[in-house]
Amino acid sequence: LFRRVWALELKEALELTRQARAAPPAPASSTQATPAPASSAQATTKDGVKLAEYESGMKLRDAVEFAKKARAKLGPDFSPDETVMHEAREQLKTVSLEQFRNLRSLWRLVSPVAPIILYTLVLALITTVLRAKFHQLGVWMACIEAGDRDAAFSQLLELWVAHMLIKLLSLPEGTYMKRA
């Protein structure tokens, strides 16, 4: 019973993934001259939502993983037909390849701002390190507790320069962060 039910669920996941990958994306607004009946519109919406759940291939991947676990724990008698498993793995390979192509398209969109993002990260790292060092009470206390007046002034000067450097670096960091 388990084998038959799970084989049907795996076939359904495989078929829905194929349909979802083959279906064109739904338009944002429909320009129909005559509105569709409410019941068919609801059915279409439900079908679209169900296909959208399977489009990424994650539902099929989960089904294949469950079949592998069932086979490992229950034995080969409880696994679905090997041809269905093979078809599912092939469909997963196809989906993965298409997803990789989408990733390359995404990289082409992000690549113009990548230098700005890296520059912002470096600035943020430097300002964080400087703040960690110079925004401590211990540094201020060292100035106060310094016995020598010249040593206190040199420590205060160092503290002032560090704070000006933090301010100087945080301005372009904020600007680049807003641009990116």
Coordinates of C-alpha atoms in Angstrom, one line a residue:
L1 CA 0.0 0.0 0.0
F2 CA 2.8 2.4 1.0
R3 CA 4.7 1.7 -2.2
R4 CA 1.6 2.3 -4.4
V5 CA 0.6 5.5 -2.6
W6 CA 4.1 6.9 -2.6
A7 CA 4.6 6.1 -6.3
L8 CA 1.4 8.0 -7.1
E9 CA 2.6 11.0 -5.0
L10 CA 6.0 10.9 -6.6
K11 CA 4.5 10.8 -10.1
E12 CA 2.2 13.7 -9.2
A13 CA 5.1 15.7 -7.9
L14 CA 7.0 14.9 -11.1
E15 CA 4.1 15.8 -13.4
L16 CA 3.3 19.1 -11.5
T17 CA 7.0 20.1 -11.7
R18 CA 7.0 19.5 -15.4
Q19 CA 3.8 21.5 -15.9
A20 CA 5.1 24.3 -13.7
R21 CA 8.4 24.5 -15.6
A22 CA 6.6 24.4 -18.9
A23 CA 3.8 26.9 -18.1
P24 CA 4.4 30.5 -19.1
P25 CA 4.4 33.0 -16.2
A26 CA 1.0 34.5 -15.4
P27 CA 0.5 38.1 -16.5
A28 CA 0.2 40.7 -13.8
S29 CA -3.1 42.0 -15.1
S30 CA -5.5 40.3 -17.5
T31 CA -7.2 42.3 -20.3
Q32 CA -10.1 40.0 -21.1
A33 CA -13.1 41.4 -22.8
T34 CA -15.5 39.1 -20.9
P35 CA -14.8 38.2 -17.3
A36 CA -14.4 34.5 -16.4
P37 CA -17.0 32.9 -14.1
A38 CA -16.1 33.1 -10.5
S39 CA -15.7 29.3 -10.1
S40 CA -13.3 28.9 -13.0
A41 CA -11.3 31.9 -11.8
Q42 CA -11.0 30.3 -8.4
A43 CA -10.0 27.0 -10.0
T44 CA -7.4 28.7 -12.2
T45 CA -6.0 30.6 -9.2
K46 CA -5.8 27.4 -7.2
D47 CA -4.1 25.6 -10.0
G48 CA -1.6 28.5 -10.5
V49 CA -0.8 28.5 -6.8
K50 CA -0.2 24.7 -6.8
L51 CA 2.0 25.0 -9.9
A52 CA 3.9 27.8 -8.3
E53 CA 4.7 25.6 -5.3
Y54 CA 6.3 23.0 -7.7
E55 CA 8.1 25.4 -10.0
S56 CA 11.4 25.6 -8.1
G57 CA 11.7 21.8 -8.0
M58 CA 11.9 21.8 -4.2
K59 CA 8.7 19.7 -3.8
L60 CA 10.1 17.1 -6.2
R61 CA 13.5 17.2 -4.5
D62 CA 11.8 16.5 -1.1
A63 CA 9.8 13.7 -2.6
V64 CA 12.9 12.0 -4.0
E65 CA 14.7 12.5 -0.7
F66 CA 11.8 10.9 1.1
A67 CA 11.8 8.0 -1.3
K68 CA 15.6 7.5 -0.7
K69 CA 15.0 7.6 3.1
A70 CA 12.1 5.1 2.9
R71 CA 14.2 2.8 0.8
A72 CA 17.1 3.0 3.3
K73 CA 14.9 2.5 6.3
L74 CA 12.2 0.1 5.0
G75 CA 14.1 -1.7 2.3
P76 CA 13.8 -1.9 -1.5
D77 CA 10.3 -3.4 -1.4
F78 CA 8.9 -0.1 -0.2
S79 CA 10.6 2.2 -2.8
P80 CA 8.7 3.4 -5.9
D81 CA 9.4 2.1 -9.3
E82 CA 12.9 2.7 -10.5
T83 CA 11.9 4.3 -13.8
V84 CA 9.8 6.9 -11.9
M85 CA 12.8 7.6 -9.7
H86 CA 15.1 7.9 -12.7
E87 CA 12.6 10.3 -14.4
A88 CA 12.4 12.4 -11.2
R89 CA 16.2 12.6 -10.9
E90 CA 16.5 13.6 -14.6
Q91 CA 13.8 16.3 -14.1
L92 CA 15.8 17.6 -11.0
K93 CA 18.9 17.8 -13.1
T94 CA 17.1 19.8 -15.7
V95 CA 15.6 22.1 -13.1
S96 CA 19.0 22.6 -11.5
L97 CA 20.6 23.5 -14.8
E98 CA 17.8 26.0 -15.5
Q99 CA 18.2 27.5 -12.0
F100 CA 21.9 27.9 -12.6
R101 CA 21.2 29.8 -15.8
N102 CA 18.9 32.1 -13.8
L103 CA 21.7 32.6 -11.3
R104 CA 24.0 33.7 -14.1
S105 CA 21.3 36.2 -15.3
L106 CA 21.0 37.5 -11.8
W107 CA 24.8 37.9 -11.6
R108 CA 24.7 40.0 -14.8
L109 CA 22.2 42.3 -13.0
V110 CA 24.2 42.5 -9.8
S111 CA 27.7 42.8 -11.2
P112 CA 27.6 46.6 -11.9
V113 CA 27.0 47.3 -8.2
A114 CA 29.3 44.6 -6.9
P115 CA 32.4 47.0 -6.6
I116 CA 30.3 49.5 -4.7
I117 CA 29.1 46.7 -2.3
L118 CA 32.7 45.5 -1.8
Y119 CA 33.9 49.1 -1.1
T120 CA 31.0 49.6 1.4
L121 CA 31.9 46.3 3.1
V122 CA 35.5 47.4 3.5
L123 CA 34.6 50.8 4.8
A124 CA 32.1 49.2 7.2
L125 CA 34.8 46.8 8.4
I126 CA 37.3 49.5 9.0
T127 CA 34.8 51.7 10.9
T128 CA 33.7 48.8 13.0
V129 CA 37.2 48.0 14.0
L130 CA 38.0 51.6 14.8
R131 CA 34.8 51.9 16.8
A132 CA 35.5 48.7 18.7
K133 CA 38.9 50.2 19.7
F134 CA 38.1 53.9 20.3
H135 CA 34.5 53.8 21.6
Q136 CA 35.5 52.2 24.9
L137 CA 35.5 53.8 28.2
G138 CA 38.9 52.3 28.9
V139 CA 40.5 54.6 26.3
W140 CA 39.0 57.7 27.9
M141 CA 39.9 56.5 31.3
A142 CA 43.5 56.1 30.2
C143 CA 43.6 59.8 29.3
I144 CA 42.1 60.7 32.6
E145 CA 44.4 58.5 34.7
A146 CA 47.6 59.5 32.8
G147 CA 49.9 61.0 35.4
D148 CA 51.7 63.2 32.9
R149 CA 49.8 66.1 31.2
D150 CA 51.7 65.6 27.9
A151 CA 50.8 61.9 27.8
A152 CA 47.2 62.8 28.5
F153 CA 47.2 65.3 25.7
S154 CA 48.8 62.9 23.3
Q155 CA 46.2 60.2 24.1
L156 CA 43.4 62.7 23.7
L157 CA 44.9 63.8 20.3
E158 CA 45.0 60.1 19.3
L159 CA 41.4 59.7 20.4
W160 CA 40.3 62.8 18.5
V161 CA 42.1 61.7 15.3
A162 CA 40.5 58.3 15.6
H163 CA 37.0 59.8 16.0
M164 CA 37.6 62.1 13.1
L165 CA 38.7 59.1 11.0
I166 CA 35.6 57.2 12.0
K167 CA 33.5 60.1 11.0
L168 CA 35.4 60.5 7.7
L169 CA 34.9 56.9 6.8
S170 CA 31.3 56.5 8.0
L171 CA 30.1 59.3 5.6
P172 CA 31.1 57.6 2.4
E173 CA 30.1 54.2 3.9
G174 CA 26.5 55.6 4.4
T175 CA 26.5 57.2 1.0
Y176 CA 27.6 54.0 -0.8
M177 CA 25.3 51.9 1.3
K178 CA 22.3 54.0 0.1
R179 CA 23.5 53.8 -3.5
A180 CA 24.0 50.0 -3.4

